[in-house]
Amino acid sequence: MEAYRNEDIVSTLLRYGFIELFLRMDETLLNEIWSYPGNRDKLYELITDHDAPEEARFLSSEILFLKEKNFPPDNLKNELSQLYASILGQGGSVNANIWGLPGFLNGGTGQHVVALGQAIVKDFSSLLQNTGSVYYEGSREAMQGNAYKYRIKDLAAFFLATVLNIPYTVYKEPESRDEEIEGLKQNLNKEWGRN
């Protein structure tokens, strides 16, 4: 098996995963990874290492969003857009909670997507056809998210509308949301040549 350029950091990230790194109340592990000599540079390198597992690249970027002031630099926004769209397109990693609820920018990962700005237009537009389900865990957020039967395309549409400052209503019924998404697609096609 070909060794990854950043094998040690990749192994560490994959061993602990999103839950241990970001969803526990104890940030000791996250701080240890961040403060280990050379890891900051390795985390940056990992984002663009297409030989590394996508999940490790995603976890690397999430650490940098939390720990690095003014992250991401402009030259990484397109790369991160592709990465985050791919992760969401596969179901969103751990659960939908990290992305937030459509209509509310309350998930840290969703906030990171919006921070990428207009760089997300191409990649997240391609998710507007993705009817895959997303699942929320917990109490209130899970009740609403799962009752509304949110899909990948609902999150993608919300992020696009937020970034582009396009009015977008989040309806309870998937059929009504589909109509809203069609309107968003028309707007994207008109303004960006995307649908």
mmCIF file of C-alpha atoms in Angstrom:
data_model
loop_
_atom_site.group_PDB
_atom_site.id
_atom_site.type_symbol
_atom_site.label_atom_id
_atom_site.label_comp_id
_atom_site.label_asym_id
_atom_site.label_seq_id
_atom_site.Cartn_x
_atom_site.Cartn_y
_atom_site.Cartn_z
ATOM 1 C CA MET A 1 0.000 0.000 0.000
ATOM 2 C CA GLU A 2 1.328 3.420 -0.953
ATOM 3 C CA ALA A 3 2.172 5.510 2.076
ATOM 4 C CA TYR A 4 0.416 8.862 2.357
ATOM 5 C CA ARG A 5 2.569 11.969 2.566
ATOM 6 C CA ASN A 6 0.962 12.730 5.919
ATOM 7 C CA GLU A 7 0.492 9.179 7.170
ATOM 8 C CA ASP A 8 0.773 9.936 10.903
ATOM 9 C CA ILE A 9 -1.752 12.761 10.906
ATOM 10 C CA VAL A 10 -4.066 10.804 8.588
ATOM 11 C CA SER A 11 -4.018 7.780 10.893
ATOM 12 C CA THR A 12 -4.689 9.944 13.928
ATOM 13 C CA LEU A 13 -7.597 11.783 12.321
ATOM 14 C CA LEU A 14 -9.225 8.607 11.050
ATOM 15 C CA ARG A 15 -8.722 6.769 14.333
ATOM 16 C CA TYR A 16 -10.589 9.423 16.314
ATOM 17 C CA GLY A 17 -13.017 10.730 13.705
ATOM 18 C CA PHE A 18 -15.429 13.621 13.832
ATOM 19 C CA ILE A 19 -17.229 12.629 17.023
ATOM 20 C CA GLU A 20 -14.118 12.358 19.182
ATOM 21 C CA LEU A 21 -12.513 15.449 17.691
ATOM 22 C CA PHE A 22 -15.447 17.841 17.617
ATOM 23 C CA LEU A 23 -18.527 16.566 19.431
ATOM 24 C CA ARG A 24 -17.067 15.753 22.859
ATOM 25 C CA MET A 25 -16.981 18.389 25.554
ATOM 26 C CA ASP A 26 -13.271 17.760 26.160
ATOM 27 C CA GLU A 27 -11.065 19.515 23.597
ATOM 28 C CA THR A 28 -7.833 17.951 24.891
ATOM 29 C CA LEU A 29 -7.350 15.665 21.887
ATOM 30 C CA LEU A 30 -8.054 18.434 19.386
ATOM 31 C CA ASN A 31 -5.627 20.744 21.180
ATOM 32 C CA GLU A 32 -2.935 18.048 21.289
ATOM 33 C CA ILE A 33 -3.204 17.466 17.544
ATOM 34 C CA TRP A 34 -3.119 21.187 16.873
ATOM 35 C CA SER A 35 -0.148 21.919 19.122
ATOM 36 C CA TYR A 36 2.082 19.019 18.023
ATOM 37 C CA PRO A 37 5.113 20.448 16.154
ATOM 38 C CA GLY A 38 4.609 20.508 12.399
ATOM 39 C CA ASN A 39 0.957 19.477 12.455
ATOM 40 C CA ARG A 40 -0.367 22.854 11.330
ATOM 41 C CA ASP A 41 1.539 22.545 8.061
ATOM 42 C CA LYS A 42 0.564 18.891 7.718
ATOM 43 C CA LEU A 43 -3.112 19.791 8.136
ATOM 44 C CA TYR A 44 -2.799 22.363 5.355
ATOM 45 C CA GLU A 45 -1.009 19.895 3.077
ATOM 46 C CA LEU A 46 -3.578 17.212 3.759
ATOM 47 C CA ILE A 47 -6.427 19.304 2.355
ATOM 48 C CA THR A 48 -4.954 19.116 -1.148
ATOM 49 C CA ASP A 49 -3.582 15.566 -0.858
ATOM 50 C CA HIS A 50 -5.935 13.683 -3.194
ATOM 51 C CA ASP A 51 -4.214 10.388 -2.348
ATOM 52 C CA ALA A 52 -5.366 10.699 1.270
ATOM 53 C CA PRO A 53 -8.814 9.538 2.402
ATOM 54 C CA GLU A 54 -11.443 12.206 1.882
ATOM 55 C CA GLU A 55 -12.640 11.936 5.482
ATOM 56 C CA ALA A 56 -9.133 12.773 6.752
ATOM 57 C CA ARG A 57 -8.968 15.779 4.425
ATOM 58 C CA PHE A 58 -12.364 16.916 5.732
ATOM 59 C CA LEU A 59 -11.325 16.506 9.381
ATOM 60 C CA SER A 60 -8.136 18.430 8.659
ATOM 61 C CA SER A 61 -10.089 21.346 7.243
ATOM 62 C CA GLU A 62 -12.517 21.327 10.178
ATOM 63 C CA ILE A 63 -9.578 21.608 12.592
ATOM 64 C CA LEU A 64 -8.147 24.500 10.600
ATOM 65 C CA PHE A 65 -11.514 26.284 10.559
ATOM 66 C CA LEU A 66 -11.580 26.081 14.355
ATOM 67 C CA LYS A 67 -7.957 26.796 15.140
ATOM 68 C CA GLU A 68 -6.605 29.046 12.390
ATOM 69 C CA LYS A 69 -7.618 32.680 12.323
ATOM 70 C CA ASN A 70 -8.744 33.838 8.851
ATOM 71 C CA PHE A 71 -9.021 30.301 7.497
ATOM 72 C CA PRO A 72 -9.418 29.515 4.672
ATOM 73 C CA PRO A 73 -7.139 31.464 2.402
ATOM 74 C CA ASP A 74 -8.660 32.317 -0.965
ATOM 75 C CA ASN A 75 -6.451 29.822 -2.804
ATOM 76 C CA LEU A 76 -8.072 26.909 -0.908
ATOM 77 C CA LYS A 77 -11.736 27.878 -1.227
ATOM 78 C CA ASN A 78 -12.410 25.984 -4.466
ATOM 79 C CA GLU A 79 -10.629 22.896 -3.126
ATOM 80 C CA LEU A 80 -12.646 23.057 0.089
ATOM 81 C CA SER A 81 -15.879 23.572 -1.821
ATOM 82 C CA GLN A 82 -15.260 20.371 -3.782
ATOM 83 C CA LEU A 83 -14.356 18.498 -0.608
ATOM 84 C CA TYR A 84 -17.357 19.665 1.425
ATOM 85 C CA ALA A 85 -19.766 19.069 -1.461
ATOM 86 C CA SER A 86 -18.426 15.542 -1.822
ATOM 87 C CA ILE A 87 -18.783 14.831 1.916
ATOM 88 C CA LEU A 88 -22.333 16.216 1.975
ATOM 89 C CA GLY A 89 -23.188 14.368 -1.237
ATOM 90 C CA GLN A 90 -22.277 11.097 0.465
ATOM 91 C CA GLY A 91 -24.575 11.746 3.415
ATOM 92 C CA GLY A 92 -22.671 14.315 5.408
ATOM 93 C CA SER A 93 -20.129 12.368 7.488
ATOM 94 C CA VAL A 94 -21.398 11.814 11.049
ATOM 95 C CA ASN A 95 -24.938 13.201 11.006
ATOM 96 C CA ALA A 96 -26.817 16.160 9.617
ATOM 97 C CA ASN A 97 -26.494 18.125 12.864
ATOM 98 C CA ILE A 98 -23.016 19.303 11.878
ATOM 99 C CA TRP A 99 -24.470 20.987 8.778
ATOM 100 C CA GLY A 100 -27.378 22.599 10.638
ATOM 101 C CA LEU A 101 -31.033 22.843 9.731
ATOM 102 C CA PRO A 102 -32.067 24.484 6.456
ATOM 103 C CA GLY A 103 -33.249 27.948 7.403
ATOM 104 C CA PHE A 104 -30.884 28.140 10.384
ATOM 105 C CA LEU A 105 -27.145 28.458 10.085
ATOM 106 C CA ASN A 106 -26.648 26.543 13.328
ATOM 107 C CA GLY A 107 -24.218 23.779 12.367
ATOM 108 C CA GLY A 108 -20.491 24.457 12.510
ATOM 109 C CA THR A 109 -19.766 22.629 9.263
ATOM 110 C CA GLY A 110 -22.596 24.485 7.536
ATOM 111 C CA GLN A 111 -21.095 27.753 8.744
ATOM 112 C CA HIS A 112 -17.783 26.691 7.244
ATOM 113 C CA VAL A 113 -19.471 26.051 3.886
ATOM 114 C CA VAL A 114 -21.004 29.517 3.924
ATOM 115 C CA ALA A 115 -17.595 31.005 4.817
ATOM 116 C CA LEU A 116 -16.346 29.723 1.454
ATOM 117 C CA GLY A 117 -18.629 32.249 -0.210
ATOM 118 C CA GLN A 118 -19.306 32.124 -3.922
ATOM 119 C CA ALA A 119 -16.688 29.406 -4.387
ATOM 120 C CA ILE A 120 -19.455 26.897 -3.514
ATOM 121 C CA VAL A 121 -21.724 27.763 -6.454
ATOM 122 C CA LYS A 122 -20.425 25.149 -8.899
ATOM 123 C CA ASP A 123 -20.024 22.245 -6.479
ATOM 124 C CA PHE A 124 -23.136 22.775 -4.384
ATOM 125 C CA SER A 125 -25.285 23.424 -7.474
ATOM 126 C CA SER A 126 -24.492 19.869 -8.507
ATOM 127 C CA LEU A 127 -26.091 18.657 -5.252
ATOM 128 C CA LEU A 128 -29.475 20.199 -6.079
ATOM 129 C CA GLN A 129 -30.419 16.906 -7.764
ATOM 130 C CA ASN A 130 -29.329 14.722 -4.823
ATOM 131 C CA THR A 131 -32.394 13.309 -3.074
ATOM 132 C CA GLY A 132 -30.376 11.332 -0.530
ATOM 133 C CA SER A 133 -31.656 11.654 3.023
ATOM 134 C CA VAL A 134 -29.802 13.281 5.884
ATOM 135 C CA TYR A 135 -30.392 12.239 9.489
ATOM 136 C CA TYR A 136 -30.335 14.340 12.630
ATOM 137 C CA GLU A 137 -29.597 12.999 16.098
ATOM 138 C CA GLY A 138 -30.539 14.357 19.504
ATOM 139 C CA SER A 139 -33.701 16.079 20.625
ATOM 140 C CA ARG A 140 -35.267 19.238 19.204
ATOM 141 C CA GLU A 141 -33.060 19.532 16.117
ATOM 142 C CA ALA A 142 -33.536 15.842 15.332
ATOM 143 C CA MET A 143 -37.299 16.057 15.732
ATOM 144 C CA GLN A 144 -37.580 18.933 13.261
ATOM 145 C CA GLY A 145 -34.938 17.732 10.827
ATOM 146 C CA ASN A 146 -36.266 14.197 10.624
ATOM 147 C CA ALA A 147 -39.942 15.257 10.621
ATOM 148 C CA TYR A 148 -39.250 17.498 7.608
ATOM 149 C CA LYS A 149 -37.416 14.616 5.901
ATOM 150 C CA TYR A 150 -34.556 16.856 4.855
ATOM 151 C CA ARG A 151 -32.416 15.733 1.965
ATOM 152 C CA ILE A 152 -28.951 16.574 0.738
ATOM 153 C CA LYS A 153 -30.417 18.932 -1.849
ATOM 154 C CA ASP A 154 -32.286 20.870 0.862
ATOM 155 C CA LEU A 155 -29.040 21.658 2.660
ATOM 156 C CA ALA A 156 -27.249 22.496 -0.599
ATOM 157 C CA ALA A 157 -30.068 24.835 -1.632
ATOM 158 C CA PHE A 158 -30.033 26.611 1.715
ATOM 159 C CA PHE A 159 -26.258 27.134 1.607
ATOM 160 C CA LEU A 160 -26.403 28.454 -1.953
ATOM 161 C CA ALA A 161 -29.276 30.823 -1.191
ATOM 162 C CA THR A 162 -27.463 32.076 1.913
ATOM 163 C CA VAL A 163 -24.165 32.703 0.119
ATOM 164 C CA LEU A 164 -25.840 34.390 -2.847
ATOM 165 C CA ASN A 165 -28.336 36.324 -0.717
ATOM 166 C CA ILE A 166 -31.280 34.873 -2.623
ATOM 167 C CA PRO A 167 -34.641 34.728 -0.825
ATOM 168 C CA TYR A 168 -35.365 31.101 0.006
ATOM 169 C CA THR A 169 -38.251 29.668 2.011
ATOM 170 C CA VAL A 170 -37.808 26.337 3.782
ATOM 171 C CA TYR A 171 -41.138 24.540 3.621
ATOM 172 C CA LYS A 172 -42.110 21.544 5.725
ATOM 173 C CA GLU A 173 -43.258 19.448 2.766
ATOM 174 C CA PRO A 174 -40.562 18.080 0.447
ATOM 175 C CA GLU A 175 -42.747 18.795 -2.603
ATOM 176 C CA SER A 176 -42.948 22.489 -1.706
ATOM 177 C CA ARG A 177 -39.205 22.574 -1.092
ATOM 178 C CA ASP A 178 -38.692 20.994 -4.514
ATOM 179 C CA GLU A 179 -40.597 23.892 -6.092
ATOM 180 C CA GLU A 180 -38.417 26.353 -4.179
ATOM 181 C CA ILE A 181 -35.294 24.487 -5.321
ATOM 182 C CA GLU A 182 -36.487 24.669 -8.933
ATOM 183 C CA GLY A 183 -36.807 28.443 -8.536
ATOM 184 C CA LEU A 184 -33.301 28.574 -7.104
ATOM 185 C CA LYS A 185 -31.984 26.529 -10.043
ATOM 186 C CA GLN A 186 -33.568 28.967 -12.492
ATOM 187 C CA ASN A 187 -31.980 31.862 -10.634
ATOM 188 C CA LEU A 188 -28.594 30.116 -10.660
ATOM 189 C CA ASN A 189 -28.906 29.349 -14.362
ATOM 190 C CA LYS A 190 -29.800 32.948 -15.134
ATOM 191 C CA GLU A 191 -27.064 34.508 -12.991
ATOM 192 C CA TRP A 192 -24.348 31.849 -13.051
ATOM 193 C CA GLY A 193 -25.094 29.541 -15.951
ATOM 194 C CA ARG A 194 -25.673 26.738 -13.409
ATOM 195 C CA ASN A 195 -28.584 24.468 -12.649
#
